[in-house]
C-alpha cells in the first residue's frame, strides 16, 4: 500500500487517479478547492481517503496542508502536482489578472509544492514526484501562449530538479498527455476578452471551436487509461523522466523535436563560428553508407 498526495482531485486526472488508487487499496491525501466533491469516495473508502480544502495559489495554505498531510499520514510515497487549467487567447486579449492566475496555478504552485514536500521526502529517505504537465510543454499552438509558457516552464524546472533530487532517492516523472476527454477544453477553460483584430485568426477560430460553432478538436485520450499509465509509472523501480500519453501527443512531440533538431543542425556552422579563436573543435561526425 502506498500513500499519495494529489492536488486538483475534484475532476479530470486528479479524480481518475484518486478513484483508481483507492480501488486498488492505496491511501490518498486528496486536495481540492471543493473537497466536498469527493463525498462519495469518502463514504465508500473511509480512512483510506484524507481530504483538505486547498487553492494551490495560496502558498501559505499549501505549505500548511502538505505539513498536515505528512503529520497525519506518517509517510507519503508519491506527490502528484495535478492542479491546473487552460487559458486561451492572444496575449493582448488577456487581462493582467488572468495572466497572473495562470502562472500562479500552473507554474508557481507546482514549484511551491516541490519546495514544501521535498524536506519531508528527504527526511523519510525518498519518494516520487509526478508532475502532470502536457505535450504543450514540447510544442506550441497559437492562442495558447500563456498556457504554453507555464508548461514549458515547469518542464525546465523539473528537468533541473530531477538531477538535484536523485541523490536523496526522490524520483521525478513529467507526464505529457495529449488531448483527452476531460473538461480541459470545455468547463475548465478560461478565455480572454475577444478583440476584433483576432476574430479571423487562430484565437477567433479556437473560440468558435469551444463555443460549438466549429467541429471540436480530436480528443483521442482516455482519461482512465492515462491515469492507469501514470499509476503504473510509479511502480517502476526507476522513475521515467517523461511519460508521453496519447497517440496525438506522441506524433506531435516527435514532429516538433525532429523539426527543432533539423533547425539546430542547419545553424551548426553559425554556432561554431562564434567561439573564441583559441577553442579547438573536434572533427564533425559524418555518416557513411
Short mmCIF file of C-alpha atoms in Angstrom, two decimals:
data_model
loop_
_atom_site.label_atom_id
_atom_site.label_comp_id
_atom_site.label_asym_id
_atom_site.label_seq_id
_atom_site.Cartn_x
_atom_site.Cartn_y
_atom_site.Cartn_z
CA UNK A 1 0.00 0.00 0.00
CA UNK A 2 1.32 3.42 -0.99
CA UNK A 3 0.21 6.84 0.18
CA UNK A 4 -0.30 9.54 -2.46
CA UNK A 5 -0.71 13.31 -2.16
CA UNK A 6 -2.64 14.75 -5.12
CA UNK A 7 -3.71 18.30 -5.94
CA UNK A 8 -6.77 19.15 -8.02
CA UNK A 9 -8.76 15.98 -7.29
CA UNK A 10 -12.29 17.22 -7.96
CA UNK A 11 -12.19 16.41 -11.69
CA UNK A 12 -10.04 15.25 -14.60
CA UNK A 13 -6.86 13.30 -13.98
CA UNK A 14 -6.91 14.11 -10.28
CA UNK A 15 -10.30 12.46 -9.84
CA UNK A 16 -9.35 9.49 -12.02
CA UNK A 17 -6.14 8.91 -10.10
CA UNK A 18 -7.92 9.14 -6.76
CA UNK A 19 -10.62 6.66 -7.77
CA UNK A 20 -8.19 4.10 -9.17
CA UNK A 21 -5.75 4.34 -6.27
CA UNK A 22 -8.45 3.92 -3.65
CA UNK A 23 -9.90 0.97 -5.55
CA UNK A 24 -6.56 -0.82 -5.51
CA UNK A 25 -6.08 -0.23 -1.78
CA UNK A 26 -3.73 2.76 -1.65
CA UNK A 27 -4.25 5.77 0.60
CA UNK A 28 -4.84 9.17 -0.96
CA UNK A 29 -4.39 12.63 0.51
CA UNK A 30 -6.69 14.49 -1.86
CA UNK A 31 -6.76 18.27 -2.06
CA UNK A 32 -9.21 20.41 -3.97
CA UNK A 33 -10.89 23.77 -3.83
CA UNK A 34 -14.12 21.82 -3.30
CA UNK A 35 -13.25 18.70 -1.27
CA UNK A 36 -16.96 18.01 -0.87
CA UNK A 37 -16.87 16.82 -4.49
CA UNK A 38 -15.23 13.69 -3.06
CA UNK A 39 -18.02 12.94 -0.57
CA UNK A 40 -18.98 9.79 -2.47
CA UNK A 41 -15.45 8.42 -2.26
CA UNK A 42 -15.17 9.34 1.42
CA UNK A 43 -18.37 7.41 2.14
CA UNK A 44 -17.04 4.36 0.27
CA UNK A 45 -13.41 4.29 1.41
CA UNK A 46 -13.44 5.93 4.83
CA UNK A 47 -9.98 6.48 6.33
CA UNK A 48 -8.27 5.48 3.10
CA UNK A 49 -9.12 8.99 1.88
CA UNK A 50 -7.68 12.07 3.58
CA UNK A 51 -9.10 15.37 2.32
CA UNK A 52 -8.20 19.02 2.57
CA UNK A 53 -9.52 22.21 1.04
CA UNK A 54 -6.79 23.95 -0.95
CA UNK A 55 -6.35 26.67 -3.51
CA UNK A 56 -2.84 25.89 -4.73
CA UNK A 57 -2.17 29.57 -5.46
CA UNK A 58 -2.24 30.24 -1.70
CA UNK A 59 1.36 29.31 -0.86
CA UNK A 60 0.93 29.61 2.90
CA UNK A 61 -2.08 27.29 2.86
CA UNK A 62 -0.25 24.92 0.51
CA UNK A 63 2.64 24.52 2.95
CA UNK A 64 0.27 24.03 5.87
CA UNK A 65 -1.72 21.34 4.05
CA UNK A 66 1.43 19.48 2.96
CA UNK A 67 2.81 19.51 6.51
CA UNK A 68 -0.51 18.36 7.94
CA UNK A 69 -0.78 15.51 5.44
CA UNK A 70 2.70 14.19 6.31
CA UNK A 71 1.96 14.55 10.04
CA UNK A 72 -1.42 12.83 9.88
CA UNK A 73 -0.41 10.04 7.49
CA UNK A 74 3.14 9.43 8.66
CA UNK A 75 4.58 8.90 5.19
CA UNK A 76 3.71 10.00 1.66
CA UNK A 77 5.28 7.97 -1.14
CA UNK A 78 4.10 9.87 -4.22
CA UNK A 79 3.36 13.59 -4.60
CA UNK A 80 1.27 14.42 -7.67
CA UNK A 81 1.12 18.03 -8.86
CA UNK A 82 -2.03 17.98 -10.97
CA UNK A 83 -3.98 21.20 -10.39
CA UNK A 84 -4.11 23.39 -13.49
CA UNK A 85 -6.27 24.74 -16.29
CA UNK A 86 -6.09 26.21 -19.79
CA UNK A 87 -6.13 29.94 -20.58
CA UNK A 88 -6.90 30.72 -24.23
CA UNK A 89 -6.49 33.87 -26.26
CA UNK A 90 -3.86 36.10 -27.79
CA UNK A 91 -1.72 37.83 -25.11
CA UNK A 92 -3.34 41.24 -25.61
CA UNK A 93 -6.78 39.67 -25.21
CA UNK A 94 -5.89 38.58 -21.68
CA UNK A 95 -6.10 40.65 -18.52
CA UNK A 96 -3.25 41.08 -16.06
CA UNK A 97 -5.27 39.11 -13.52
CA UNK A 98 -5.80 36.21 -15.95
CA UNK A 99 -2.09 36.08 -16.74
CA UNK A 100 -1.09 36.18 -13.08
CA UNK A 101 -3.61 33.47 -12.17
CA UNK A 102 -2.48 31.18 -14.99
CA UNK A 103 1.17 31.40 -13.96
CA UNK A 104 0.32 31.10 -10.26
CA UNK A 105 -1.76 27.95 -10.78
CA UNK A 106 0.13 26.06 -13.47
CA UNK A 107 3.71 27.03 -12.69
CA UNK A 108 4.32 28.72 -9.34
CA UNK A 109 2.07 26.34 -7.38
CA UNK A 110 3.92 23.29 -8.71
CA UNK A 111 7.25 24.84 -7.72
CA UNK A 112 5.95 25.71 -4.26
CA UNK A 113 4.54 22.20 -3.81
CA UNK A 114 8.01 20.82 -4.51
CA UNK A 115 9.57 23.27 -2.05
CA UNK A 116 7.05 22.25 0.63
CA UNK A 117 7.28 18.48 0.15
CA UNK A 118 10.97 17.96 -0.59
CA UNK A 119 12.21 18.36 3.02
CA UNK A 120 9.65 15.77 4.10
CA UNK A 121 10.63 13.33 1.35
CA UNK A 122 14.32 13.76 2.17
CA UNK A 123 13.72 13.06 5.87
CA UNK A 124 11.80 9.87 5.12
CA UNK A 125 14.52 8.62 2.76
CA UNK A 126 12.93 9.14 -0.67
CA UNK A 127 9.75 9.21 -2.68
CA UNK A 128 8.41 10.16 -6.06
CA UNK A 129 7.16 13.33 -7.72
CA UNK A 130 4.72 13.15 -10.61
CA UNK A 131 4.06 16.39 -12.45
CA UNK A 132 1.02 16.44 -14.71
CA UNK A 133 2.30 18.67 -17.49
CA UNK A 134 1.25 18.47 -21.15
CA UNK A 135 2.55 17.75 -24.60
CA UNK A 136 2.09 21.53 -24.67
CA UNK A 137 5.44 21.63 -22.89
CA UNK A 138 7.09 20.28 -26.04
CA UNK A 139 5.02 22.00 -28.74
CA UNK A 140 3.09 25.27 -29.07
CA UNK A 141 -0.16 26.30 -30.73
CA UNK A 142 -1.46 29.82 -31.42
CA UNK A 143 -3.92 31.31 -28.94
CA UNK A 144 -2.38 29.33 -26.05
CA UNK A 145 0.80 31.30 -25.41
CA UNK A 146 0.34 31.77 -21.65
CA UNK A 147 -0.64 28.15 -21.14
CA UNK A 148 2.43 27.02 -23.08
CA UNK A 149 4.63 29.40 -21.10
CA UNK A 150 3.63 27.61 -17.88
CA UNK A 151 4.06 24.13 -19.34
CA UNK A 152 7.44 24.83 -20.94
CA UNK A 153 8.46 26.46 -17.66
CA UNK A 154 7.51 23.51 -15.47
CA UNK A 155 9.36 21.12 -17.80
CA UNK A 156 12.56 23.09 -17.26
CA UNK A 157 12.02 23.28 -13.51
CA UNK A 158 11.61 19.53 -13.11
CA UNK A 159 14.36 18.53 -15.53
CA UNK A 160 16.78 20.55 -13.42
CA UNK A 161 15.31 19.45 -10.09
CA UNK A 162 15.34 15.76 -11.04
CA UNK A 163 19.14 15.75 -11.04
CA UNK A 164 19.24 17.57 -7.70
CA UNK A 165 16.75 15.20 -6.04
CA UNK A 166 18.11 11.88 -7.33
CA UNK A 167 20.84 11.56 -4.64
CA UNK A 168 18.09 11.62 -1.99
CA UNK A 169 16.19 8.74 -3.60
CA UNK A 170 13.49 11.07 -4.93
CA UNK A 171 12.39 10.32 -8.49
CA UNK A 172 10.65 12.69 -10.90
CA UNK A 173 8.25 11.95 -13.76
CA UNK A 174 6.87 14.66 -16.06
CA UNK A 175 3.59 13.46 -17.60
CA UNK A 176 2.86 14.85 -21.08
CA UNK A 177 -0.72 13.99 -22.09
CA UNK A 178 -2.25 14.95 -25.39
CA UNK A 179 -5.89 15.87 -25.83
CA UNK A 180 -8.05 13.75 -23.54
CA UNK A 181 -11.72 13.50 -22.76
CA UNK A 182 -11.69 15.65 -19.63
CA UNK A 183 -13.21 19.10 -19.19
CA UNK A 184 -9.95 20.87 -20.11
CA UNK A 185 -11.31 22.48 -23.28
CA UNK A 186 -14.84 23.00 -22.03
CA UNK A 187 -15.82 23.80 -18.44
CA UNK A 188 -12.21 24.01 -17.33
CA UNK A 189 -11.15 26.57 -19.94
CA UNK A 190 -10.79 30.33 -19.44
CA UNK A 191 -10.93 32.70 -22.42
CA UNK A 192 -9.68 36.24 -22.76
CA UNK A 193 -11.99 39.01 -23.99
CA UNK A 194 -12.19 38.86 -27.80
CA UNK A 195 -10.63 41.62 -29.86
CA UNK A 196 -11.99 42.12 -33.40
CA UNK A 197 -8.46 42.16 -34.83
CA UNK A 198 -8.08 38.46 -33.92
CA UNK A 199 -11.53 37.30 -34.98
CA UNK A 200 -10.39 35.67 -38.22
CA UNK A 201 -7.12 34.29 -36.82
CA UNK A 202 -6.30 31.29 -34.61
CA UNK A 203 -7.69 32.95 -31.50
CA UNK A 204 -11.08 33.55 -33.09
CA UNK A 205 -11.15 30.06 -34.59
CA UNK A 206 -10.43 28.49 -31.20
CA UNK A 207 -13.28 30.48 -29.66
CA UNK A 208 -15.64 29.12 -32.30
CA UNK A 209 -14.47 25.58 -31.59
CA UNK A 210 -15.02 25.98 -27.85
CA UNK A 211 -18.44 27.58 -28.39
CA UNK A 212 -19.56 24.77 -30.72
CA UNK A 213 -19.67 26.87 -33.89
CA UNK A 214 -16.89 24.74 -35.40
CA UNK A 215 -16.32 20.99 -35.03
CA UNK A 216 -14.49 20.02 -31.81
CA UNK A 217 -10.82 19.15 -31.81
CA UNK A 218 -9.95 15.42 -31.85
CA UNK A 219 -9.61 14.06 -28.31
CA UNK A 220 -8.22 10.51 -28.56
CA UNK A 221 -7.02 10.21 -24.96
CA UNK A 222 -8.98 8.10 -22.46
CA UNK A 223 -8.51 9.70 -19.00
CA UNK A 224 -8.97 6.37 -17.21
CA UNK A 225 -6.28 4.67 -19.30
CA UNK A 226 -3.98 7.65 -18.88
CA UNK A 227 -4.46 7.59 -15.10
CA UNK A 228 -3.66 3.87 -15.06
CA UNK A 229 -0.44 4.52 -17.00
CA UNK A 230 0.55 7.25 -14.53
CA UNK A 231 0.00 4.89 -11.60
CA UNK A 232 1.99 2.16 -13.36
CA UNK A 233 4.90 4.58 -13.82
CA UNK A 234 5.15 4.93 -10.03
CA UNK A 235 5.52 1.15 -9.77
CA UNK A 236 8.71 1.26 -11.84
CA UNK A 237 11.89 1.00 -9.80
CA UNK A 238 13.42 3.92 -11.66
CA UNK A 239 11.21 6.91 -12.42
CA UNK A 240 10.92 7.68 -16.14
CA UNK A 241 11.71 11.38 -16.53
CA UNK A 242 8.97 11.82 -19.13
CA UNK A 243 5.77 9.90 -19.78
CA UNK A 244 4.03 10.76 -23.06
CA UNK A 245 0.36 9.75 -23.16
CA UNK A 246 -1.87 9.65 -26.22
CA UNK A 247 -1.16 8.95 -29.87
CA UNK A 248 -1.58 12.63 -30.71
CA UNK A 249 0.97 13.62 -28.06
CA UNK A 250 3.47 11.13 -29.44
CA UNK A 251 3.05 12.25 -33.05
CA UNK A 252 3.07 15.98 -32.25
CA UNK A 253 6.10 15.78 -29.98
CA UNK A 254 8.01 13.61 -32.44
CA UNK A 255 7.41 16.04 -35.30
CA UNK A 256 8.28 19.07 -33.19
CA UNK A 257 11.53 17.56 -31.88
CA UNK A 258 12.61 16.48 -35.37
CA UNK A 259 11.92 19.95 -36.76
CA UNK A 260 13.83 21.53 -33.89
CA UNK A 261 16.82 19.23 -34.39
CA UNK A 262 16.88 19.91 -38.13
CA UNK A 263 16.85 23.67 -37.48
CA UNK A 264 19.63 23.25 -34.93
CA UNK A 265 21.77 21.28 -37.37
CA UNK A 266 21.19 23.90 -40.07
CA UNK A 267 22.66 26.53 -37.78
CA UNK A 268 25.68 24.49 -36.68
CA UNK A 269 28.26 26.48 -38.63
CA UNK A 270 26.99 29.78 -37.27
CA UNK A 271 27.04 28.42 -33.71
CA UNK A 272 30.63 27.20 -34.02
CA UNK A 273 31.76 30.41 -35.73
CA UNK A 274 31.04 32.44 -32.61
CA UNK A 275 33.52 30.59 -30.38
CA UNK A 276 36.77 32.29 -29.34
CA UNK A 277 39.72 31.76 -31.71
CA UNK A 278 41.65 29.60 -29.23
CA UNK A 279 38.87 26.96 -28.99
CA UNK A 280 39.80 23.70 -30.72
CA UNK A 281 36.87 21.78 -32.18
CA UNK A 282 36.76 18.03 -32.70
CA UNK A 283 36.14 16.95 -36.31
CA UNK A 284 32.43 16.80 -37.17
CA UNK A 285 31.00 13.32 -37.16
CA UNK A 286 29.94 12.03 -40.57
CA UNK A 287 27.83 9.06 -41.50
CA UNK A 288 28.90 6.91 -44.43
CA UNK A 289 26.70 4.44 -46.30
#
